[in-house]
Short mmCIF file of C-alpha atoms in Angstrom, two decimals:
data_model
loop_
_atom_site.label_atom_id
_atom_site.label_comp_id
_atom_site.label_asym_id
_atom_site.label_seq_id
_atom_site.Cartn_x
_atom_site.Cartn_y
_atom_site.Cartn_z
CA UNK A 1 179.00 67.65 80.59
CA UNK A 2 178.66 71.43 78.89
CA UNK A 3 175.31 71.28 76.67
CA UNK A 4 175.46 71.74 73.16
CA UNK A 5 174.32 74.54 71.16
CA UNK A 6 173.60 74.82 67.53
CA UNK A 7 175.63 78.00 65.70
CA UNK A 8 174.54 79.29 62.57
CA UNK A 9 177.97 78.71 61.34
CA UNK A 10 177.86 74.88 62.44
CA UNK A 11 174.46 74.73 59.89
CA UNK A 12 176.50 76.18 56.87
CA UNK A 13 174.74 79.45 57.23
CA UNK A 14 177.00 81.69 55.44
CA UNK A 15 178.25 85.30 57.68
CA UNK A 16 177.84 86.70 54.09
CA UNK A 17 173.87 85.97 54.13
CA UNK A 18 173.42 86.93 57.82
CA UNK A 19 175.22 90.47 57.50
CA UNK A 20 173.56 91.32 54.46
CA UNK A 21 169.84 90.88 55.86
CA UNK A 22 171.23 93.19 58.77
CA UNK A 23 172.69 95.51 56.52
CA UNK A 24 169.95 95.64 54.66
CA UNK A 25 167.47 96.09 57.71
CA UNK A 26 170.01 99.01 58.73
CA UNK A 27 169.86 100.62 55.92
CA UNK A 28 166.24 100.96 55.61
CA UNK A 29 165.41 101.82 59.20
CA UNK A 30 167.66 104.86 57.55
CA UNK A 31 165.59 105.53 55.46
CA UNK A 32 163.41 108.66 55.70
CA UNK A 33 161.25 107.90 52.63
CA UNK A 34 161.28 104.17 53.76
CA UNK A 35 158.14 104.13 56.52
CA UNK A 36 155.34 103.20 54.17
CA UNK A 37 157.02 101.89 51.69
CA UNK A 38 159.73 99.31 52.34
CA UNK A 39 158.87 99.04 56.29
CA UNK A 40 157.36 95.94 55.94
CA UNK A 41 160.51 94.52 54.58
CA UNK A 42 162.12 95.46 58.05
CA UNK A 43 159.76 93.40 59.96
CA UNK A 44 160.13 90.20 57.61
CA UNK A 45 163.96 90.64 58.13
CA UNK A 46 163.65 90.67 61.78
CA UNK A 47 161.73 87.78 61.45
CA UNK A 48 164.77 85.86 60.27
CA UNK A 49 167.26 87.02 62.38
CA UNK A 50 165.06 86.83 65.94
CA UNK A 51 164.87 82.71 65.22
CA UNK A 52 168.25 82.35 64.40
CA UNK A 53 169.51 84.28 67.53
CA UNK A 54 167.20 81.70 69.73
CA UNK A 55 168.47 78.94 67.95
CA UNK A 56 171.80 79.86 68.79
CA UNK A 57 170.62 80.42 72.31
CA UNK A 58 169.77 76.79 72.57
CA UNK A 59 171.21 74.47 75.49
CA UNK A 60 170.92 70.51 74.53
CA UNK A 61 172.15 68.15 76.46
CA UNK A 62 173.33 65.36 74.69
CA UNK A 63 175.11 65.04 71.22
CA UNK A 64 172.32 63.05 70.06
CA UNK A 65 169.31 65.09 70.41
CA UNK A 66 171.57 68.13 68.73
CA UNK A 67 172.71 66.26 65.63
CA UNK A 68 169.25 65.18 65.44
CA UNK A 69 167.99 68.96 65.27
CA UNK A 70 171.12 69.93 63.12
CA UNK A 71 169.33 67.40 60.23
CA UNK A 72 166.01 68.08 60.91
CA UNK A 73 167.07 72.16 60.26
CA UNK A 74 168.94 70.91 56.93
CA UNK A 75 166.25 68.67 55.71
CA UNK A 76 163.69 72.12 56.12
CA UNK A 77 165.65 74.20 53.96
CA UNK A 78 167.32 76.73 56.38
CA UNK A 79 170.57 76.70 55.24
CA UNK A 80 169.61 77.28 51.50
CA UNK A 81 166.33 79.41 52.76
CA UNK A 82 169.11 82.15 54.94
CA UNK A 83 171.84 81.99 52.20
CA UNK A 84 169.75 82.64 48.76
CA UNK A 85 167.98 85.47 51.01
CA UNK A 86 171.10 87.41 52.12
CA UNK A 87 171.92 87.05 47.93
CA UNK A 88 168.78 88.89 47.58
CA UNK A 89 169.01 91.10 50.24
CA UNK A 90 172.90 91.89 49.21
CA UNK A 91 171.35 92.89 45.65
CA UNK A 92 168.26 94.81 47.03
CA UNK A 93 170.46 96.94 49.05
CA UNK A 94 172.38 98.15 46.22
CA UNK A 95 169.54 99.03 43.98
CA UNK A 96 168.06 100.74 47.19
CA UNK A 97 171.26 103.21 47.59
CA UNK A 98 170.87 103.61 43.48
CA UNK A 99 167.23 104.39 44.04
CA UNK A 100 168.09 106.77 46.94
CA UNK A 101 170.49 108.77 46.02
CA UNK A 102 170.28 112.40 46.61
CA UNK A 103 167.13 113.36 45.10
CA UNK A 104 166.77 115.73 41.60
CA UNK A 105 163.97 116.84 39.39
CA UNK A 106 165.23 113.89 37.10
CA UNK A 107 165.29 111.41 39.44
CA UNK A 108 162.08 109.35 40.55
CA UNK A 109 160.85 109.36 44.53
CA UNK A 110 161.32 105.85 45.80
CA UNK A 111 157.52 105.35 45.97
CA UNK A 112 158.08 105.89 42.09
CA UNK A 113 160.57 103.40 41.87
CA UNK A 114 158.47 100.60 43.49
CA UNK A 115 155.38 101.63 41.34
CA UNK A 116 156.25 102.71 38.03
CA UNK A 117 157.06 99.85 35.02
CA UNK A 118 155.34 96.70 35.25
CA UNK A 119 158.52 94.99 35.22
CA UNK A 120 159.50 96.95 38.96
CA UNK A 121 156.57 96.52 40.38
CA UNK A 122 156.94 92.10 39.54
CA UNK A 123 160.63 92.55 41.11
CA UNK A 124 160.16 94.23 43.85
CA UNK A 125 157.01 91.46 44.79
CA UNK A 126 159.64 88.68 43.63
CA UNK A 127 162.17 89.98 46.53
CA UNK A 128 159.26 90.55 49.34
CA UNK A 129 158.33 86.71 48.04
CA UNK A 130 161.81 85.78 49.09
CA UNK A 131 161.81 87.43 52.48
CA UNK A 132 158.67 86.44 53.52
CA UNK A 133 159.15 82.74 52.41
CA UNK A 134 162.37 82.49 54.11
CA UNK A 135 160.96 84.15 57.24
CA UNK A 136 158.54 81.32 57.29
CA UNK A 137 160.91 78.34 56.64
CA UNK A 138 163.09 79.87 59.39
CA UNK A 139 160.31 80.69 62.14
CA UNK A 140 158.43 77.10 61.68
CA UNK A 141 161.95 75.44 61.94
CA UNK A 142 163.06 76.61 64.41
CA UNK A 143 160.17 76.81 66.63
CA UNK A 144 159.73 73.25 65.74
CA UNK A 145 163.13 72.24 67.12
CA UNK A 146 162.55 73.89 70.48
CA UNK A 147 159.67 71.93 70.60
CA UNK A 148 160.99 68.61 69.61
CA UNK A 149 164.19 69.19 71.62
CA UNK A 150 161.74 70.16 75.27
CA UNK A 151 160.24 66.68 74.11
CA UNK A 152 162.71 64.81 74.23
CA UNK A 153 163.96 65.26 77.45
CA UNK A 154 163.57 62.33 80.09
CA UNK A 155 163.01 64.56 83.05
CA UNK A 156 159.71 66.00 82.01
CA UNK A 157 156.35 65.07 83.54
CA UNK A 158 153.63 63.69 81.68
CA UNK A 159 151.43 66.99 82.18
CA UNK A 160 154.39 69.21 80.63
CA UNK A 161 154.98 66.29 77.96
CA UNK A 162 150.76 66.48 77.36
CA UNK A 163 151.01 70.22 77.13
CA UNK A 164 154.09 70.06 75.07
CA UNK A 165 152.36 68.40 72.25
CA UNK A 166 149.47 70.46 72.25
CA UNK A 167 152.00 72.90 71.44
CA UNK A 168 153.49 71.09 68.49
CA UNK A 169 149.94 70.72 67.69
CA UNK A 170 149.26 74.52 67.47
CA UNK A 171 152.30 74.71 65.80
CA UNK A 172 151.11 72.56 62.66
CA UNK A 173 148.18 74.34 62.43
CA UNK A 174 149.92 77.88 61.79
CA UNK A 175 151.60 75.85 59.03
CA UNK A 176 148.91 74.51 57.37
CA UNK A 177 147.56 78.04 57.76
CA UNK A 178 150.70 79.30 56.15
CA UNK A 179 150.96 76.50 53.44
CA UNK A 180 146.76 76.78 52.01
CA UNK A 181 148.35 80.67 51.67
CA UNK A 182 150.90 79.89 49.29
CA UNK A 183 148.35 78.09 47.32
CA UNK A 184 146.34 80.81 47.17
CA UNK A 185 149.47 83.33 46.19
CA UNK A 186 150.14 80.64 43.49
CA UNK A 187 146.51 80.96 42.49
CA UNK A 188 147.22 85.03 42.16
CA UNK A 189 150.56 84.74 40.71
CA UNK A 190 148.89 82.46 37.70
CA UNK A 191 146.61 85.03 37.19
CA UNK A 192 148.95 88.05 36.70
CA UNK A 193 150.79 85.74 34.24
CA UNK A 194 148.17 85.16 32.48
CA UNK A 195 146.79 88.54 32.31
CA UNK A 196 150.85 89.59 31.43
CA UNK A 197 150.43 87.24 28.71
CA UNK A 198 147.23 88.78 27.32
CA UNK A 199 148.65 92.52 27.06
CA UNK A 200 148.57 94.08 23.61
CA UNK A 201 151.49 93.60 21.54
CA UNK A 202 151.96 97.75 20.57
CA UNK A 203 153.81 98.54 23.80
CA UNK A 204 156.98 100.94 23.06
CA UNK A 205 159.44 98.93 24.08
CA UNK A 206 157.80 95.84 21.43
CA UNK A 207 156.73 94.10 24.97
CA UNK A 208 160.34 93.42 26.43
CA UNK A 209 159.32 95.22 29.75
CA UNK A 210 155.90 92.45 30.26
CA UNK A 211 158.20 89.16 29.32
CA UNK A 212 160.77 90.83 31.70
CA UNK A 213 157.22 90.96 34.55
CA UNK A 214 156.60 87.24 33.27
CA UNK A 215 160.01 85.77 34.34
CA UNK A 216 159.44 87.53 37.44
CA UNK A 217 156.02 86.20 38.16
CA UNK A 218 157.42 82.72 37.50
CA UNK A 219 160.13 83.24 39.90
CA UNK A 220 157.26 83.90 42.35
CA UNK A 221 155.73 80.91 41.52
CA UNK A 222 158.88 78.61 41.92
CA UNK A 223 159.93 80.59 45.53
CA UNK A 224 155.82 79.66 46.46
CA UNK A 225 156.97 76.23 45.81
CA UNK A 226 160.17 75.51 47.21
CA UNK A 227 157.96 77.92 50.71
CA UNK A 228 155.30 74.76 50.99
CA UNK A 229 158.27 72.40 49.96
CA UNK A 230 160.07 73.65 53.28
CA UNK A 231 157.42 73.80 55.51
CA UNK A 232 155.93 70.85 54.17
CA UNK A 233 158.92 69.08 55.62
CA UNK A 234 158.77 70.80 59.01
CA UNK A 235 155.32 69.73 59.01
CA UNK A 236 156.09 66.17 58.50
CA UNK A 237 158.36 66.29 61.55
CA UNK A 238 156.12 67.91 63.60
CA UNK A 239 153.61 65.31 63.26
CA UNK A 240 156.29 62.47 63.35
CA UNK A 241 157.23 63.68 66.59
CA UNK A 242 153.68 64.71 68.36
CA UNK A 243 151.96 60.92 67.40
CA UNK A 244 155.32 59.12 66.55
CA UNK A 245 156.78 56.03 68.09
CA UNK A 246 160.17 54.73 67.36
CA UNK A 247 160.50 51.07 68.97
CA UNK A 248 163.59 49.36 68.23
CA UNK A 249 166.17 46.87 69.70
CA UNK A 250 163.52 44.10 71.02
CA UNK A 251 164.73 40.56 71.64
CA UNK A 252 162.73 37.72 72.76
CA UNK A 253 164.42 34.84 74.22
CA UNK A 254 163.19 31.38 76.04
CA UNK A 255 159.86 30.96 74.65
CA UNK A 256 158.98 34.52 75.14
CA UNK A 257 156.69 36.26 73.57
CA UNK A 258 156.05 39.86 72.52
CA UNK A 259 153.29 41.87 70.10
CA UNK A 260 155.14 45.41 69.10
CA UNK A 261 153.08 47.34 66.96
CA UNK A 262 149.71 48.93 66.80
CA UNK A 263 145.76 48.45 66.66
CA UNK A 264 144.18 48.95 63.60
CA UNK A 265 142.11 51.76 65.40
CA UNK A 266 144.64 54.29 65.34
CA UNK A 267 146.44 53.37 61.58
CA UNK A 268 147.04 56.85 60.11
CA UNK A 269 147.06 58.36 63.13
CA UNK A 270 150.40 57.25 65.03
CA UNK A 271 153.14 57.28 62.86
CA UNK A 272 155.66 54.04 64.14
CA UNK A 273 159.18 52.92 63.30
CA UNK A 274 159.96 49.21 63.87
CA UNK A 275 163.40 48.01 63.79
CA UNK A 276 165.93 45.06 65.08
CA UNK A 277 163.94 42.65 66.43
CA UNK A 278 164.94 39.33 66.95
CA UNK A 279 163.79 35.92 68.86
CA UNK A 280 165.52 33.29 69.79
CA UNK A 281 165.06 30.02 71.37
CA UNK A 282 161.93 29.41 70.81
CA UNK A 283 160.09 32.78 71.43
CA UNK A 284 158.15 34.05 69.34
CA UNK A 285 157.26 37.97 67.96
CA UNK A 286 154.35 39.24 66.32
CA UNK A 287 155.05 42.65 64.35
CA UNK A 288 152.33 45.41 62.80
CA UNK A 289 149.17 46.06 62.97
CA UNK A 290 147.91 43.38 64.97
CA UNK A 291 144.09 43.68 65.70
CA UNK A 292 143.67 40.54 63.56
CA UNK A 293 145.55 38.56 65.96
CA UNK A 294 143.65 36.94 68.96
CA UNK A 295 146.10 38.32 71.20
CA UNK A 296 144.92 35.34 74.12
CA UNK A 297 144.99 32.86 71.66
CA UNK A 298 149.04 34.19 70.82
CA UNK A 299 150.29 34.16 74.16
CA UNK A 300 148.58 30.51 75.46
CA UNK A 301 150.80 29.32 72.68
#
């Protein structure tokens, strides 16, 4: 049977979103005023697009274990993550050719443009926020389904399964890493929102410039959220996967018995999914956490 791969396309990521991060990434590499300025947009824009080509690079082998990764990519936030961010990235580019047009005495440098008005200065840290959060979302995912997907294969050895999960387990650590730093950028962003709030009320423009920085600053704030929302999720199925146990599809027949479950030793730290089991004809089950159970005692019975 030909393996499966997982396209972009087959996600609902939108050719619209991917060609506008590359266009944008083009157009800045253009760029001669760009090197210390908007640079380290380039390298958060690779950082989307490098995952996604490896994720279309995949081989599965079985439907299964692909629709399984499709979800698990959905349930992260890719798809929304890639689209709103080639939205942004369409919009960026056009302010950038506005910004860079041939240069006059009467019109500002680009370093200008990303440092002059308080209001510039919030968007411009509103679109890197974008970027960088979608770079994350995107990276974690999909480095998490290469991992999940190398676990579940049947062929592997229990060294390369052993050393598999101390990969995953590496893995959740960057995000936990990455998710205590959106807490602290939420921490910063409440600050500049506050001190936004406390400007005097004499500025030229009557103040429309700061409530335009507020919105901004709150837009921060929300794409901070919806970042540990994202990887919150991939970090949930990281940790599913690395401890997890699903048992299912257990019958007991003839006066048979059977304990499925877990000691309460390891309760919080195996994560297991019961379902369908059924006795019959006299056997007998016991389901859980079972430590309580005098497990001689249940099967002289």
């Amino acid at each position: 049977m030909d393996p499966f791969s997982i396209t972009v396309g087959a996600l609902g990521i939108t050719g619209f979103a991917t060609s506008s991060i590359v266009q944008l990434r083009d157009f800045i590499n253009g760029l001669a005023e760009a090197k210390d300025v908007v640079q380290d947009i380039v390298s958060n824009l690779e950082g989307i697009e490098r995952p996604l080509a490896a994720l279309e690079n995949l081989c599965i082998s079985d439907g299964a274990t692909s629709t399984a990764a499709k979800e698990d990519l959905k349930k992260a936030g890719v798809v929304e993550a890639v689209n709103k961010c080639g939205d942004a990235c369409n919009e960026f580019t056009k302010n950038l050719k506005k910004w860079t047009k041939q240069s006059s005495t009467t019109k500002l440098s680009l370093r200008d443009r990303f440092s002059v008005g308080v209001w510039n200065k919030e968007k411009i840290r509103t679109f890197r926020a974008q970027v960088q959060s979608c770079e994350a979302t995107v990276q974690f995912a999909v480095a998490s389904t290469q991992l999940i997907i190398q676990l579940r294969s049947e062929k592997m050895s229990e060294t390369d399964r052993e050393d598999l999960k101390k990969q995953l387990q590496t893995l959740e650590t960057k995000i936990q890493d990455h998710l205590d730093l959106t807490i602290k950028l939420q921490d910063e962003a409440r600050k500049r929102k506050q001190e936004l709030q406390g400007e005097p009320e004499d500025e030229e423009d009557g103040g429309a410039q700061r409530t335009l920085a507020i919105k901004e600053v709150e837009e921060q704030s929300r794409l901070l959220e919806a970042d540990q929302v994202s990887c919150g999720v991939v970090f949930s199925q990281l940790r599913s996967k690395r401890t997890g146990q699903d048992i299912s599809n257990i019958k007991t027949t003839d006066g048979s018995k059977a304990l499925v479950g877990l000691p309460e030793s390891v309760v919080g730290k195996i994560d297991q999914r019961i379902k369908d089991v059924t006795t019959q004809r006299n056997s007998a089950v016991a389901v859980g956490v079972f430590d309580n159970v005098d497990m001689r005692d249940f099967f002289k019975k």
